PDB file of C-alpha atoms in Angstrom:
ATOM      1  CA  THR W 286     -19.719   9.377   6.745  1.00  0.00           C
ATOM      2  CA  CYS W 287     -19.777   5.994   8.745  1.00  0.00           C
ATOM      3  CA  ASP W 288     -23.493   7.072   9.622  1.00  0.00           C
ATOM      4  CA  SER W 289     -24.372   7.579   5.898  1.00  0.00           C
ATOM      5  CA  VAL W 290     -22.931   4.182   4.968  1.00  0.00           C
ATOM      6  CA  THR W 291     -24.591   2.335   7.974  1.00  0.00           C
ATOM      7  CA  LYS W 292     -27.937   3.804   6.844  1.00  0.00           C
ATOM      8  CA  ALA W 293     -27.477   2.693   3.203  1.00  0.00           C
ATOM      9  CA  LEU W 294     -26.485  -0.931   4.286  1.00  0.00           C
ATOM     10  CA  GLU W 295     -29.513  -1.007   6.325  1.00  0.00           C
ATOM     11  CA  ILE W 296     -31.748   0.161   3.541  1.00  0.00           C
ATOM     12  CA  LEU W 297     -29.934  -2.729   1.281  1.00  0.00           C
ATOM     13  CA  LYS W 298     -30.578  -5.305   3.950  1.00  0.00           C
ATOM     14  CA  ARG W 299     -34.270  -4.461   4.253  1.00  0.00           C
ATOM     15  CA  GLN W 300     -34.720  -3.975   0.534  1.00  0.00           C
ATOM     16  CA  TYR W 301     -32.696  -6.785  -1.073  1.00  0.00           C
ATOM     17  CA  CYS W 302     -30.527  -9.054   0.925  1.00  0.00           C
ATOM     18  CA  CYS W 303     -32.771 -10.849   3.785  1.00  0.00           C
ATOM     19  CA  ASP W 304     -31.127 -14.019   2.668  1.00  0.00           C
ATOM     20  CA  CYS W 305     -27.373 -13.176   3.151  1.00  0.00           C
ATOM     21  CA  ASP W 306     -25.212 -12.192   6.092  1.00  0.00           C
ATOM     22  CA  GLY W 307     -23.219  -9.159   6.558  1.00  0.00           C
ATOM     23  CA  LEU W 308     -24.436  -5.307   5.556  1.00  0.00           C
ATOM     24  CA  GLU W 309     -23.589  -4.807   9.246  1.00  0.00           C
ATOM     25  CA  HIS W 310     -22.370  -1.353  10.906  1.00  0.00           C
ATOM     26  CA  PRO W 311     -18.897  -0.989   9.516  1.00  0.00           C
ATOM     27  CA  GLY W 312     -17.597   0.112  12.840  1.00  0.00           C
ATOM     28  CA  LEU W 313     -18.025  -3.408  14.120  1.00  0.00           C
ATOM     29  CA  GLY W 314     -14.913  -4.080  11.826  1.00  0.00           C
ATOM     30  CA  GLN W 315     -12.729  -1.888  13.847  1.00  0.00           C
ATOM     31  CA  TYR W 316     -10.043  -3.258  16.124  1.00  0.00           C
ATOM     32  CA  VAL W 317      -6.717  -2.284  17.945  1.00  0.00           C
ATOM     33  CA  PRO W 318      -3.950  -4.423  16.776  1.00  0.00           C
ATOM     34  CA  GLY W 319      -2.590  -6.706  19.966  1.00  0.00           C
ATOM     35  CA  LEU W 320      -5.734  -5.393  22.007  1.00  0.00           C
ATOM     36  CA  SER W 321      -9.097  -6.306  20.559  1.00  0.00           C
ATOM     37  CA  VAL W 322     -10.576  -7.843  17.373  1.00  0.00           C
ATOM     38  CA  PRO W 323     -13.368  -6.926  14.890  1.00  0.00           C
ATOM     39  CA  ARG W 324     -16.963  -7.545  16.122  1.00  0.00           C
ATOM     40  CA  PHE W 325     -18.603  -8.703  13.009  1.00  0.00           C
ATOM     41  CA  THR W 326     -21.292 -11.460  13.382  1.00  0.00           C
ATOM     42  CA  GLY W 327     -19.695 -14.686  11.820  1.00  0.00           C
ATOM     43  CA  ALA W 328     -21.318 -15.307   8.495  1.00  0.00           C
ATOM     44  CA  VAL W 329     -23.192 -18.746   8.446  1.00  0.00           C
ATOM     45  CA  ARG W 330     -24.493 -17.954   4.839  1.00  0.00           C
ATOM     46  CA  HIS W 331     -22.768 -15.907   2.052  1.00  0.00           C
ATOM     47  CA  PHE W 332     -22.065 -12.406   3.001  1.00  0.00           C
ATOM     48  CA  LEU W 333     -21.939  -8.893   1.573  1.00  0.00           C
ATOM     49  CA  GLN W 334     -20.000  -6.019   3.559  1.00  0.00           C
ATOM     50  CA  VAL W 335     -18.454  -2.546   3.099  1.00  0.00           C
ATOM     51  CA  LEU W 336     -15.574  -2.198   5.267  1.00  0.00           C
ATOM     52  CA  HIS W 337     -13.815   0.910   6.558  1.00  0.00           C
ATOM     53  CA  LEU W 338      -9.995   1.015   6.332  1.00  0.00           C
ATOM     54  CA  PRO W 339      -7.973   4.001   7.456  1.00  0.00           C
ATOM     55  CA  GLY W 340      -9.383   6.772   5.490  1.00  0.00           C
ATOM     56  CA  HIS W 341     -10.922   4.564   2.697  1.00  0.00           C
ATOM     57  CA  TRP W 342     -13.950   2.347   1.971  1.00  0.00           C
ATOM     58  CA  ILE W 343     -14.342  -0.997   0.113  1.00  0.00           C
ATOM     59  CA  CYS W 344     -16.910  -3.551  -0.815  1.00  0.00           C
ATOM     60  CA  VAL W 345     -16.282  -7.171  -0.201  1.00  0.00           C
ATOM     61  CA  THR W 346     -18.421 -10.301  -0.797  1.00  0.00           C
ATOM     62  CA  ASN W 347     -18.566 -13.958  -1.578  1.00  0.00           C
ATOM     63  CA  LEU W 348     -21.980 -13.957  -3.060  1.00  0.00           C
ATOM     64  CA  LEU W 349     -20.057 -14.295  -6.262  1.00  0.00           C
ATOM     65  CA  SER W 350     -18.480 -17.707  -5.654  1.00  0.00           C
ATOM     66  CA  VAL W 351     -19.831 -21.145  -4.428  1.00  0.00           C
ATOM     67  CA  ASN W 352     -16.752 -21.430  -2.248  1.00  0.00           C
ATOM     68  CA  PRO W 353     -17.533 -19.257   0.920  1.00  0.00           C
ATOM     69  CA  ASN W 354     -13.773 -18.511   1.391  1.00  0.00           C
ATOM     70  CA  GLU W 355     -13.243 -17.006  -1.799  1.00  0.00           C
ATOM     71  CA  VAL W 356     -13.926 -13.377  -1.588  1.00  0.00           C
ATOM     72  CA  PHE W 357     -14.227 -10.614  -4.188  1.00  0.00           C
ATOM     73  CA  ILE W 358     -12.868  -7.139  -3.404  1.00  0.00           C
ATOM     74  CA  PHE W 359     -14.086  -4.141  -5.005  1.00  0.00           C
ATOM     75  CA  ASP W 360     -11.758  -0.996  -4.471  1.00  0.00           C
ATOM     76  CA  SER W 361     -12.145   2.388  -6.414  1.00  0.00           C
ATOM     77  CA  LEU W 362      -8.441   2.989  -5.829  1.00  0.00           C
ATOM     78  CA  PRO W 363      -6.409   2.172  -8.917  1.00  0.00           C
ATOM     79  CA  LYS W 364      -3.612   0.452  -6.894  1.00  0.00           C
ATOM     80  CA  THR W 365      -5.346  -1.828  -4.543  1.00  0.00           C
ATOM     81  CA  VAL W 366      -3.057  -3.205  -1.756  1.00  0.00           C
ATOM     82  CA  VAL W 367      -4.686  -5.803   0.326  1.00  0.00           C
ATOM     83  CA  VAL W 368      -3.491  -4.713   3.900  1.00  0.00           C
ATOM     84  CA  GLU W 369      -3.737  -6.548   7.139  1.00  0.00           C
ATOM     85  CA  GLN W 370      -7.018  -4.956   8.073  1.00  0.00           C
ATOM     86  CA  VAL W 371      -8.718  -6.431   5.213  1.00  0.00           C
ATOM     87  CA  VAL W 372      -7.717  -9.898   6.282  1.00  0.00           C
ATOM     88  CA  VAL W 373      -8.447  -9.402   9.767  1.00  0.00           C
ATOM     89  CA  GLN W 374     -11.888  -8.231   8.987  1.00  0.00           C
ATOM     90  CA  LEU W 375     -12.734 -10.840   6.426  1.00  0.00           C
ATOM     91  CA  THR W 376     -11.468 -13.335   9.174  1.00  0.00           C
ATOM     92  CA  SER W 377     -14.083 -12.155  11.559  1.00  0.00           C
ATOM     93  CA  LEU W 378     -16.780 -12.469   8.976  1.00  0.00           C
ATOM     94  CA  LEU W 379     -15.548 -15.868   7.860  1.00  0.00           C
ATOM     95  CA  ARG W 380     -14.757 -17.253  11.166  1.00  0.00           C
ATOM     96  CA  LYS W 381     -17.754 -19.879  11.215  1.00  0.00           C
ATOM     97  CA  GLN W 382     -16.514 -21.250   7.868  1.00  0.00           C
ATOM     98  CA  LEU W 383     -14.184 -23.963   9.461  1.00  0.00           C
ATOM     99  CA  GLU W 384     -13.681 -26.100   6.243  1.00  0.00           C
ATOM    100  CA  SER W 385     -10.608 -24.004   5.475  1.00  0.00           C
ATOM    101  CA  ASP W 386      -8.295 -21.521   7.277  1.00  0.00           C
ATOM    102  CA  VAL W 387      -7.263 -19.846   4.139  1.00  0.00           C
ATOM    103  CA  MET W 388      -8.903 -17.493   1.772  1.00  0.00           C
ATOM    104  CA  THR W 389      -8.647 -16.728  -1.864  1.00  0.00           C
ATOM    105  CA  LEU W 390      -9.072 -12.991  -2.552  1.00  0.00           C
ATOM    106  CA  ARG W 391      -9.955 -11.669  -5.870  1.00  0.00           C
ATOM    107  CA  VAL W 392      -9.473  -8.015  -6.304  1.00  0.00           C
ATOM    108  CA  ARG W 393     -11.993  -7.093  -9.165  1.00  0.00           C
ATOM    109  CA  ASP W 394     -11.236  -4.744 -12.091  1.00  0.00           C
ATOM    110  CA  CYS W 395     -13.939  -2.273 -10.899  1.00  0.00           C
ATOM    111  CA  ASP W 396     -14.582   1.393 -11.500  1.00  0.00           C
ATOM    112  CA  GLU W 397     -12.059   3.771 -10.340  1.00  0.00           C
ATOM    113  CA  GLN W 398     -12.880   7.003  -8.312  1.00  0.00           C
ATOM    114  CA  PRO W 399     -11.800  10.282  -9.882  1.00  0.00           C
ATOM    115  CA  SER W 400      -8.174  11.039  -9.012  1.00  0.00           C
ATOM    116  CA  ASN W 401      -7.800  13.406  -5.750  1.00  0.00           C
ATOM    117  CA  SER W 402     -11.450  12.789  -4.866  1.00  0.00           C
ATOM    118  CA  SER W 403     -12.798  11.337  -1.644  1.00  0.00           C
ATOM    119  CA  LEU W 404     -15.684   9.268  -3.263  1.00  0.00           C
ATOM    120  CA  CYS W 405     -14.581   5.993  -2.215  1.00  0.00           C
ATOM    121  CA  GLY W 406     -17.675   5.514  -0.055  1.00  0.00           C
ATOM    122  CA  TYR W 407     -20.022   6.277  -3.032  1.00  0.00           C
ATOM    123  CA  TYR W 408     -18.142   3.518  -5.024  1.00  0.00           C
ATOM    124  CA  ALA W 409     -17.899   0.956  -2.155  1.00  0.00           C
ATOM    125  CA  LEU W 410     -21.748   1.565  -1.890  1.00  0.00           C
ATOM    126  CA  ALA W 411     -22.228   1.231  -5.800  1.00  0.00           C
ATOM    127  CA  SER W 412     -20.770  -2.210  -5.734  1.00  0.00           C
ATOM    128  CA  ALA W 413     -22.783  -3.295  -2.892  1.00  0.00           C
ATOM    129  CA  ILE W 414     -26.120  -2.088  -4.440  1.00  0.00           C
ATOM    130  CA  ALA W 415     -25.205  -3.786  -7.621  1.00  0.00           C
ATOM    131  CA  ILE W 416     -24.377  -7.013  -5.693  1.00  0.00           C
ATOM    132  CA  SER W 417     -27.584  -6.702  -3.807  1.00  0.00           C
ATOM    133  CA  GLN W 418     -29.665  -6.474  -6.985  1.00  0.00           C
ATOM    134  CA  GLY W 419     -27.841  -9.634  -8.336  1.00  0.00           C
ATOM    135  CA  ASP W 420     -25.369  -7.943 -10.572  1.00  0.00           C
ATOM    136  CA  ASP W 421     -21.521  -8.467 -10.806  1.00  0.00           C
ATOM    137  CA  PRO W 422     -20.384  -4.566 -10.669  1.00  0.00           C
ATOM    138  CA  THR W 423     -16.974  -5.608 -12.174  1.00  0.00           C
ATOM    139  CA  SER W 424     -17.482  -4.354 -15.506  1.00  0.00           C
ATOM    140  CA  TRP W 425     -19.748  -1.243 -14.876  1.00  0.00           C
ATOM    141  CA  ARG W 426     -18.378   2.459 -14.990  1.00  0.00           C
ATOM    142  CA  TYR W 427     -20.215   5.336 -13.395  1.00  0.00           C
ATOM    143  CA  CYS W 428     -20.459   8.900 -14.008  1.00  0.00           C
ATOM    144  CA  PRO W 429     -19.437  10.222 -10.635  1.00  0.00           C
ATOM    145  CA  GLN W 430     -21.866  13.146 -10.178  1.00  0.00           C
ATOM    146  CA  GLN W 431     -24.659  10.728 -11.184  1.00  0.00           C
ATOM    147  CA  LEU W 432     -23.470   8.234  -8.792  1.00  0.00           C
ATOM    148  CA  VAL W 433     -23.353  10.787  -5.880  1.00  0.00           C
ATOM    149  CA  ASN W 434     -26.834  12.090  -6.457  1.00  0.00           C
ATOM    150  CA  PHE W 435     -28.334   8.327  -6.953  1.00  0.00           C
ATOM    151  CA  ILE W 436     -26.904   7.258  -3.766  1.00  0.00           C
ATOM    152  CA  ASP W 437     -27.704  10.658  -1.784  1.00  0.00           C
ATOM    153  CA  SER W 438     -31.122  10.305  -3.025  1.00  0.00           C
ATOM    154  CA  GLY W 439     -31.363   6.713  -1.987  1.00  0.00           C
ATOM    155  CA  ILE W 440     -30.309   7.370   1.320  1.00  0.00           C
ATOM    156  CA  ALA W 441     -32.557  10.380   1.768  1.00  0.00           C
ATOM    157  CA  SER W 442     -35.695   8.440   0.449  1.00  0.00           C
ATOM    158  CA  GLY W 443     -34.912   4.960   2.043  1.00  0.00           C
ATOM    159  CA  VAL W 444     -35.047   3.219  -1.062  1.00  0.00           C
ATOM    160  CA  PHE W 445     -32.473   2.310  -4.040  1.00  0.00           C
ATOM    161  CA  PRO W 446     -34.139   2.082  -7.398  1.00  0.00           C
ATOM    162  CA  LEU W 447     -33.135  -0.797  -9.560  1.00  0.00           C
ATOM    163  CA  LEU W 448     -30.832   0.954 -12.011  1.00  0.00           C
ATOM    164  CA  ILE W 449     -27.768   3.155 -11.321  1.00  0.00           C
ATOM    165  CA  PRO W 450     -26.682   5.216 -14.128  1.00  0.00           C
ATOM    166  CA  LYS W 451     -23.684   3.186 -15.767  1.00  0.00           C
ATOM    167  CA  ARG W 452     -22.080   1.821 -18.849  1.00  0.00           C
ATOM    168  CA  ARG W 453     -20.410  -1.553 -19.489  1.00  0.00           C
ATOM    169  CA  LYS W 454     -16.489  -1.663 -19.893  1.00  0.00           C
ATOM    170  CA  PRO W 455     -16.030  -5.143 -21.891  1.00  0.00           C
ATOM    171  CA  GLY W 456     -13.596  -7.692 -20.874  1.00  0.00           C
ATOM    172  CA  ALA W 457     -13.028  -6.511 -17.205  1.00  0.00           C
ATOM    173  CA  ASN W 458     -11.906  -9.170 -14.692  1.00  0.00           C
ATOM    174  CA  ASP W 459      -9.521  -9.654 -12.128  1.00  0.00           C
ATOM    175  CA  ARG W 460      -6.931  -7.162 -11.175  1.00  0.00           C
ATOM    176  CA  LYS W 461      -5.012  -9.593  -8.766  1.00  0.00           C
ATOM    177  CA  VAL W 462      -5.821 -12.861  -7.192  1.00  0.00           C
ATOM    178  CA  LEU W 463      -4.312 -13.690  -3.898  1.00  0.00           C
ATOM    179  CA  LYS W 464      -4.629 -17.633  -3.013  1.00  0.00           C
ATOM    180  CA  ASN W 465      -3.917 -19.344   0.117  1.00  0.00           C
ATOM    181  CA  VAL W 466      -4.104 -16.126   2.227  1.00  0.00           C
ATOM    182  CA  ASP W 467      -4.104 -17.109   5.969  1.00  0.00           C
ATOM    183  CA  LYS W 468      -7.111 -16.006   8.168  1.00  0.00           C
ATOM    184  CA  LEU W 469      -5.644 -13.978  11.052  1.00  0.00           C
ATOM    185  CA  HIS W 470      -7.107 -14.741  14.510  1.00  0.00           C
ATOM    186  CA  CYS W 471      -7.043 -13.657  17.933  1.00  0.00           C
ATOM    187  CA  ILE W 472      -5.802 -10.070  19.307  1.00  0.00           C
ATOM    188  CA  CYS W 473      -2.412 -10.898  17.909  1.00  0.00           C
ATOM    189  CA  GLN W 474      -3.776 -11.316  14.477  1.00  0.00           C
ATOM    190  CA  ALA W 475      -1.745 -14.466  13.844  1.00  0.00           C
ATOM    191  CA  PRO W 476      -2.514 -17.539  11.634  1.00  0.00           C
ATOM    192  CA  SER W 477      -4.049 -20.524  13.327  1.00  0.00           C
ATOM    193  CA  ALA W 478      -1.853 -23.234  14.768  1.00  0.00           C
ATOM    194  CA  GLY W 479      -4.075 -26.428  13.996  1.00  0.00           C
ATOM    195  CA  THR W 480      -7.257 -26.617  16.201  1.00  0.00           C
ATOM    196  CA  MET W 481      -7.300 -23.800  18.647  1.00  0.00           C
ATOM    197  CA  ALA W 482      -9.418 -23.310  21.873  1.00  0.00           C
ATOM    198  CA  MET W 483      -7.236 -20.268  23.199  1.00  0.00           C
ATOM    199  CA  CYS W 484      -3.653 -19.078  22.073  1.00  0.00           C
ATOM    200  CA  SER W 485      -1.005 -19.876  24.750  1.00  0.00           C
ATOM    201  CA  ASN W 486       0.131 -16.190  24.606  1.00  0.00           C
ATOM    202  CA  CYS W 487      -2.866 -14.070  24.446  1.00  0.00           C
TER     203      CYS W 487
END
């Protein structure tokens, strides 16, 4: 649930990530197209965040790159589609990174949830935990039941141990790289038109 994910992110922020931004309530990323925008705090430092999409959870971060506008996406579904909701929420997180108004999105070859399961929240949190601990989760593979037990126990106790039961898959890298993805601004979710103070239409 959103409450469980939020509690897990609060634990990670307290336990590991005092020197990065993000790890906010996922509900701050929700918006209504044409009427509102996400309300994430704009990241000044690098960020780590779990995003809620319609019926799905993913983990996003730029901690694995020196370029703040290069974002790594960890999605446990086998065929990731970078939808507008992802771009709009990332724009909210990156709106203070003014050196570029485009992003590079790297969809990583991370572990996939079992087919016909609803474990995406666990897999998104597994990626967030690994990144919080200074590890790139791209090549890790998990036993689903052990992963569920590990995360449920951590949320209940308020502490995530250092090691998630896992095994390494050699050679894992990017599934897909999307370059020059426009950030989408304002309630109209449109690319910028130069230096903007206020949209003429919105």
